[in-house]
Amino acid sequence: MTGLVLYDGSCGACSRWVPFWSPTLRRMDLGVAALQDPDVMRRLDLTPEELHSDIRILFSDDRQLAGADVYRYVMRRVWWAYPLYLVSIAPVLRSIFDAAYRVFARHRHAISASCGLGPTANH
């Protein structure tokens, strides 16, 4: 396994969405785990606010990607998502993509609640 996609297990949308994509992620040699997993928390040197602020990829060599860069990393490696990757790196569109990610990340718990998505038990 080259790394783990780490998601907020207390977020209903996140705890459904990331595990749903785990077969695709596995083909990229990525596992999935909740940020709240004790082993994950020990490996990450982050404050609680930083820990739960973003989706992350923790690579086996302890490098990390966070936020919108996680989506770019994945989209770049999935053939049908590659066009979205290209949009996400275009000069003006990159800032829009990043801003859209930040809005979602900040409001993910409210979005989950309004959609009736509580966290799953698999975190």
JSON list of C-alpha atoms in Angstrom, two decimals:
[
{"chain": "A", "resi": 1, "resn": "MET", "atom": "CA", "xyz": [0.00, 0.00, 0.00]},
{"chain": "A", "resi": 2, "resn": "THR", "atom": "CA", "xyz": [1.55, 3.31, -1.04]},
{"chain": "A", "resi": 3, "resn": "GLY", "atom": "CA", "xyz": [-0.77, 5.31, 1.19]},
{"chain": "A", "resi": 4, "resn": "LEU", "atom": "CA", "xyz": [-4.08, 5.90, 2.89]},
{"chain": "A", "resi": 5, "resn": "VAL", "atom": "CA", "xyz": [-6.89, 8.28, 2.02]},
{"chain": "A", "resi": 6, "resn": "LEU", "atom": "CA", "xyz": [-7.91, 9.72, 5.37]},
{"chain": "A", "resi": 7, "resn": "TYR", "atom": "CA", "xyz": [-11.41, 11.10, 5.83]},
{"chain": "A", "resi": 8, "resn": "ASP", "atom": "CA", "xyz": [-13.44, 12.58, 8.67]},
{"chain": "A", "resi": 9, "resn": "GLY", "atom": "CA", "xyz": [-15.27, 9.59, 10.12]},
{"chain": "A", "resi": 10, "resn": "SER", "atom": "CA", "xyz": [-17.63, 11.91, 12.00]},
{"chain": "A", "resi": 11, "resn": "CYS", "atom": "CA", "xyz": [-18.90, 13.36, 8.71]},
{"chain": "A", "resi": 12, "resn": "GLY", "atom": "CA", "xyz": [-21.84, 11.47, 7.22]},
{"chain": "A", "resi": 13, "resn": "ALA", "atom": "CA", "xyz": [-21.00, 12.37, 3.62]},
{"chain": "A", "resi": 14, "resn": "CYS", "atom": "CA", "xyz": [-17.30, 11.62, 4.05]},
{"chain": "A", "resi": 15, "resn": "SER", "atom": "CA", "xyz": [-17.82, 8.31, 5.86]},
{"chain": "A", "resi": 16, "resn": "ARG", "atom": "CA", "xyz": [-20.01, 7.10, 3.00]},
{"chain": "A", "resi": 17, "resn": "TRP", "atom": "CA", "xyz": [-18.27, 8.65, 0.00]},
{"chain": "A", "resi": 18, "resn": "VAL", "atom": "CA", "xyz": [-14.65, 7.68, 0.63]},
{"chain": "A", "resi": 19, "resn": "PRO", "atom": "CA", "xyz": [-15.32, 4.00, 1.49]},
{"chain": "A", "resi": 20, "resn": "PHE", "atom": "CA", "xyz": [-17.63, 3.82, -1.56]},
{"chain": "A", "resi": 21, "resn": "TRP", "atom": "CA", "xyz": [-14.63, 4.71, -3.73]},
{"chain": "A", "resi": 22, "resn": "SER", "atom": "CA", "xyz": [-12.26, 2.31, -1.92]},
{"chain": "A", "resi": 23, "resn": "PRO", "atom": "CA", "xyz": [-12.20, -0.25, -4.80]},
{"chain": "A", "resi": 24, "resn": "THR", "atom": "CA", "xyz": [-11.04, 2.50, -7.19]},
{"chain": "A", "resi": 25, "resn": "LEU", "atom": "CA", "xyz": [-8.55, 3.79, -4.63]},
{"chain": "A", "resi": 26, "resn": "ARG", "atom": "CA", "xyz": [-7.26, 0.27, -4.01]},
{"chain": "A", "resi": 27, "resn": "ARG", "atom": "CA", "xyz": [-6.38, 0.01, -7.72]},
{"chain": "A", "resi": 28, "resn": "MET", "atom": "CA", "xyz": [-4.16, 3.06, -7.09]},
{"chain": "A", "resi": 29, "resn": "ASP", "atom": "CA", "xyz": [-2.60, 1.20, -4.15]},
{"chain": "A", "resi": 30, "resn": "LEU", "atom": "CA", "xyz": [-4.40, 3.45, -1.65]},
{"chain": "A", "resi": 31, "resn": "GLY", "atom": "CA", "xyz": [-6.29, 2.24, 1.39]},
{"chain": "A", "resi": 32, "resn": "VAL", "atom": "CA", "xyz": [-8.86, 4.24, 3.34]},
{"chain": "A", "resi": 33, "resn": "ALA", "atom": "CA", "xyz": [-9.08, 5.07, 7.03]},
{"chain": "A", "resi": 34, "resn": "ALA", "atom": "CA", "xyz": [-10.85, 7.55, 9.24]},
{"chain": "A", "resi": 35, "resn": "LEU", "atom": "CA", "xyz": [-8.82, 10.43, 10.62]},
{"chain": "A", "resi": 36, "resn": "GLN", "atom": "CA", "xyz": [-10.11, 9.41, 14.05]},
{"chain": "A", "resi": 37, "resn": "ASP", "atom": "CA", "xyz": [-8.37, 6.01, 13.87]},
{"chain": "A", "resi": 38, "resn": "PRO", "atom": "CA", "xyz": [-5.86, 5.91, 16.78]},
{"chain": "A", "resi": 39, "resn": "ASP", "atom": "CA", "xyz": [-3.05, 4.59, 14.53]},
{"chain": "A", "resi": 40, "resn": "VAL", "atom": "CA", "xyz": [-3.65, 7.42, 12.06]},
{"chain": "A", "resi": 41, "resn": "MET", "atom": "CA", "xyz": [-3.73, 10.04, 14.79]},
{"chain": "A", "resi": 42, "resn": "ARG", "atom": "CA", "xyz": [-0.38, 8.77, 16.12]},
{"chain": "A", "resi": 43, "resn": "ARG", "atom": "CA", "xyz": [1.26, 9.01, 12.67]},
{"chain": "A", "resi": 44, "resn": "LEU", "atom": "CA", "xyz": [0.03, 12.52, 11.95]},
{"chain": "A", "resi": 45, "resn": "ASP", "atom": "CA", "xyz": [1.67, 15.39, 13.77]},
{"chain": "A", "resi": 46, "resn": "LEU", "atom": "CA", "xyz": [-1.31, 17.75, 13.64]},
{"chain": "A", "resi": 47, "resn": "THR", "atom": "CA", "xyz": [-3.43, 19.76, 16.02]},
{"chain": "A", "resi": 48, "resn": "PRO", "atom": "CA", "xyz": [-7.04, 18.53, 16.40]},
{"chain": "A", "resi": 49, "resn": "GLU", "atom": "CA", "xyz": [-8.21, 21.45, 14.23]},
{"chain": "A", "resi": 50, "resn": "GLU", "atom": "CA", "xyz": [-5.73, 20.59, 11.49]},
{"chain": "A", "resi": 51, "resn": "LEU", "atom": "CA", "xyz": [-6.47, 16.88, 11.78]},
{"chain": "A", "resi": 52, "resn": "HIS", "atom": "CA", "xyz": [-10.17, 17.29, 11.02]},
{"chain": "A", "resi": 53, "resn": "SER", "atom": "CA", "xyz": [-9.98, 20.21, 8.60]},
{"chain": "A", "resi": 54, "resn": "ASP", "atom": "CA", "xyz": [-9.28, 18.28, 5.38]},
{"chain": "A", "resi": 55, "resn": "ILE", "atom": "CA", "xyz": [-9.33, 14.98, 3.59]},
{"chain": "A", "resi": 56, "resn": "ARG", "atom": "CA", "xyz": [-5.75, 13.74, 3.39]},
{"chain": "A", "resi": 57, "resn": "ILE", "atom": "CA", "xyz": [-3.51, 11.18, 1.77]},
{"chain": "A", "resi": 58, "resn": "LEU", "atom": "CA", "xyz": [-0.83, 9.84, 4.06]},
{"chain": "A", "resi": 59, "resn": "PHE", "atom": "CA", "xyz": [1.83, 8.09, 2.01]},
{"chain": "A", "resi": 60, "resn": "SER", "atom": "CA", "xyz": [3.89, 5.21, 3.35]},
{"chain": "A", "resi": 61, "resn": "ASP", "atom": "CA", "xyz": [6.94, 7.53, 3.54]},
{"chain": "A", "resi": 62, "resn": "ASP", "atom": "CA", "xyz": [4.86, 9.95, 5.74]},
{"chain": "A", "resi": 63, "resn": "ARG", "atom": "CA", "xyz": [4.42, 12.58, 3.00]},
{"chain": "A", "resi": 64, "resn": "GLN", "atom": "CA", "xyz": [0.95, 14.07, 2.99]},
{"chain": "A", "resi": 65, "resn": "LEU", "atom": "CA", "xyz": [-1.46, 15.72, 0.61]},
{"chain": "A", "resi": 66, "resn": "ALA", "atom": "CA", "xyz": [-4.47, 17.60, 1.93]},
{"chain": "A", "resi": 67, "resn": "GLY", "atom": "CA", "xyz": [-7.68, 19.17, 0.71]},
{"chain": "A", "resi": 68, "resn": "ALA", "atom": "CA", "xyz": [-8.22, 19.82, -2.98]},
{"chain": "A", "resi": 69, "resn": "ASP", "atom": "CA", "xyz": [-4.80, 18.32, -3.78]},
{"chain": "A", "resi": 70, "resn": "VAL", "atom": "CA", "xyz": [-6.14, 14.91, -2.69]},
{"chain": "A", "resi": 71, "resn": "TYR", "atom": "CA", "xyz": [-8.88, 15.16, -5.32]},
{"chain": "A", "resi": 72, "resn": "ARG", "atom": "CA", "xyz": [-6.33, 16.26, -7.94]},
{"chain": "A", "resi": 73, "resn": "TYR", "atom": "CA", "xyz": [-4.09, 13.32, -7.09]},
{"chain": "A", "resi": 74, "resn": "VAL", "atom": "CA", "xyz": [-6.94, 10.85, -7.53]},
{"chain": "A", "resi": 75, "resn": "MET", "atom": "CA", "xyz": [-8.49, 12.49, -10.61]},
{"chain": "A", "resi": 76, "resn": "ARG", "atom": "CA", "xyz": [-5.12, 12.49, -12.35]},
{"chain": "A", "resi": 77, "resn": "ARG", "atom": "CA", "xyz": [-4.94, 8.72, -11.99]},
{"chain": "A", "resi": 78, "resn": "VAL", "atom": "CA", "xyz": [-8.49, 7.78, -13.01]},
{"chain": "A", "resi": 79, "resn": "TRP", "atom": "CA", "xyz": [-8.89, 7.85, -16.81]},
{"chain": "A", "resi": 80, "resn": "TRP", "atom": "CA", "xyz": [-12.47, 9.15, -16.84]},
{"chain": "A", "resi": 81, "resn": "ALA", "atom": "CA", "xyz": [-11.72, 11.82, -14.20]},
{"chain": "A", "resi": 82, "resn": "TYR", "atom": "CA", "xyz": [-8.60, 13.09, -15.96]},
{"chain": "A", "resi": 83, "resn": "PRO", "atom": "CA", "xyz": [-10.50, 15.88, -17.77]},
{"chain": "A", "resi": 84, "resn": "LEU", "atom": "CA", "xyz": [-11.70, 17.13, -14.35]},
{"chain": "A", "resi": 85, "resn": "TYR", "atom": "CA", "xyz": [-8.09, 17.08, -13.21]},
{"chain": "A", "resi": 86, "resn": "LEU", "atom": "CA", "xyz": [-7.15, 19.30, -16.15]},
{"chain": "A", "resi": 87, "resn": "VAL", "atom": "CA", "xyz": [-9.94, 21.72, -15.23]},
{"chain": "A", "resi": 88, "resn": "SER", "atom": "CA", "xyz": [-8.76, 21.72, -11.61]},
{"chain": "A", "resi": 89, "resn": "ILE", "atom": "CA", "xyz": [-5.23, 22.82, -12.57]},
{"chain": "A", "resi": 90, "resn": "ALA", "atom": "CA", "xyz": [-6.11, 25.50, -15.13]},
{"chain": "A", "resi": 91, "resn": "PRO", "atom": "CA", "xyz": [-4.94, 28.90, -13.81]},
{"chain": "A", "resi": 92, "resn": "VAL", "atom": "CA", "xyz": [-8.27, 30.62, -13.02]},
{"chain": "A", "resi": 93, "resn": "LEU", "atom": "CA", "xyz": [-10.23, 27.40, -12.52]},
{"chain": "A", "resi": 94, "resn": "ARG", "atom": "CA", "xyz": [-7.72, 26.11, -9.94]},
{"chain": "A", "resi": 95, "resn": "SER", "atom": "CA", "xyz": [-8.68, 28.87, -7.51]},
{"chain": "A", "resi": 96, "resn": "ILE", "atom": "CA", "xyz": [-12.39, 28.19, -8.12]},
{"chain": "A", "resi": 97, "resn": "PHE", "atom": "CA", "xyz": [-11.87, 24.44, -7.56]},
{"chain": "A", "resi": 98, "resn": "ASP", "atom": "CA", "xyz": [-9.94, 25.13, -4.36]},
{"chain": "A", "resi": 99, "resn": "ALA", "atom": "CA", "xyz": [-12.59, 27.57, -3.12]},
{"chain": "A", "resi": 100, "resn": "ALA", "atom": "CA", "xyz": [-15.39, 25.09, -3.86]},
{"chain": "A", "resi": 101, "resn": "TYR", "atom": "CA", "xyz": [-13.51, 22.41, -1.92]},
{"chain": "A", "resi": 102, "resn": "ARG", "atom": "CA", "xyz": [-13.03, 24.78, 1.05]},
{"chain": "A", "resi": 103, "resn": "VAL", "atom": "CA", "xyz": [-16.74, 25.67, 1.09]},
{"chain": "A", "resi": 104, "resn": "PHE", "atom": "CA", "xyz": [-17.69, 21.99, 1.11]},
{"chain": "A", "resi": 105, "resn": "ALA", "atom": "CA", "xyz": [-15.08, 21.11, 3.75]},
{"chain": "A", "resi": 106, "resn": "ARG", "atom": "CA", "xyz": [-16.23, 23.91, 6.05]},
{"chain": "A", "resi": 107, "resn": "HIS", "atom": "CA", "xyz": [-19.90, 22.94, 5.73]},
{"chain": "A", "resi": 108, "resn": "ARG", "atom": "CA", "xyz": [-19.65, 19.15, 5.35]},
{"chain": "A", "resi": 109, "resn": "HIS", "atom": "CA", "xyz": [-21.33, 18.41, 8.69]},
{"chain": "A", "resi": 110, "resn": "ALA", "atom": "CA", "xyz": [-24.26, 20.73, 7.93]},
{"chain": "A", "resi": 111, "resn": "ILE", "atom": "CA", "xyz": [-24.55, 19.27, 4.42]},
{"chain": "A", "resi": 112, "resn": "SER", "atom": "CA", "xyz": [-24.53, 15.75, 5.87]},
{"chain": "A", "resi": 113, "resn": "ALA", "atom": "CA", "xyz": [-27.19, 16.69, 8.43]},
{"chain": "A", "resi": 114, "resn": "SER", "atom": "CA", "xyz": [-29.44, 18.34, 5.85]},
{"chain": "A", "resi": 115, "resn": "CYS", "atom": "CA", "xyz": [-29.17, 15.20, 3.69]},
{"chain": "A", "resi": 116, "resn": "GLY", "atom": "CA", "xyz": [-29.89, 12.94, 6.66]},
{"chain": "A", "resi": 117, "resn": "LEU", "atom": "CA", "xyz": [-26.42, 11.36, 6.52]},
{"chain": "A", "resi": 118, "resn": "GLY", "atom": "CA", "xyz": [-25.08, 10.41, 9.90]},
{"chain": "A", "resi": 119, "resn": "PRO", "atom": "CA", "xyz": [-21.63, 8.90, 10.20]},
{"chain": "A", "resi": 120, "resn": "THR", "atom": "CA", "xyz": [-21.38, 5.20, 9.41]},
{"chain": "A", "resi": 121, "resn": "ALA", "atom": "CA", "xyz": [-20.23, 2.66, 11.96]},
{"chain": "A", "resi": 122, "resn": "ASN", "atom": "CA", "xyz": [-17.18, 1.54, 9.91]},
{"chain": "A", "resi": 123, "resn": "HIS", "atom": "CA", "xyz": [-14.84, 4.23, 11.19]}
]
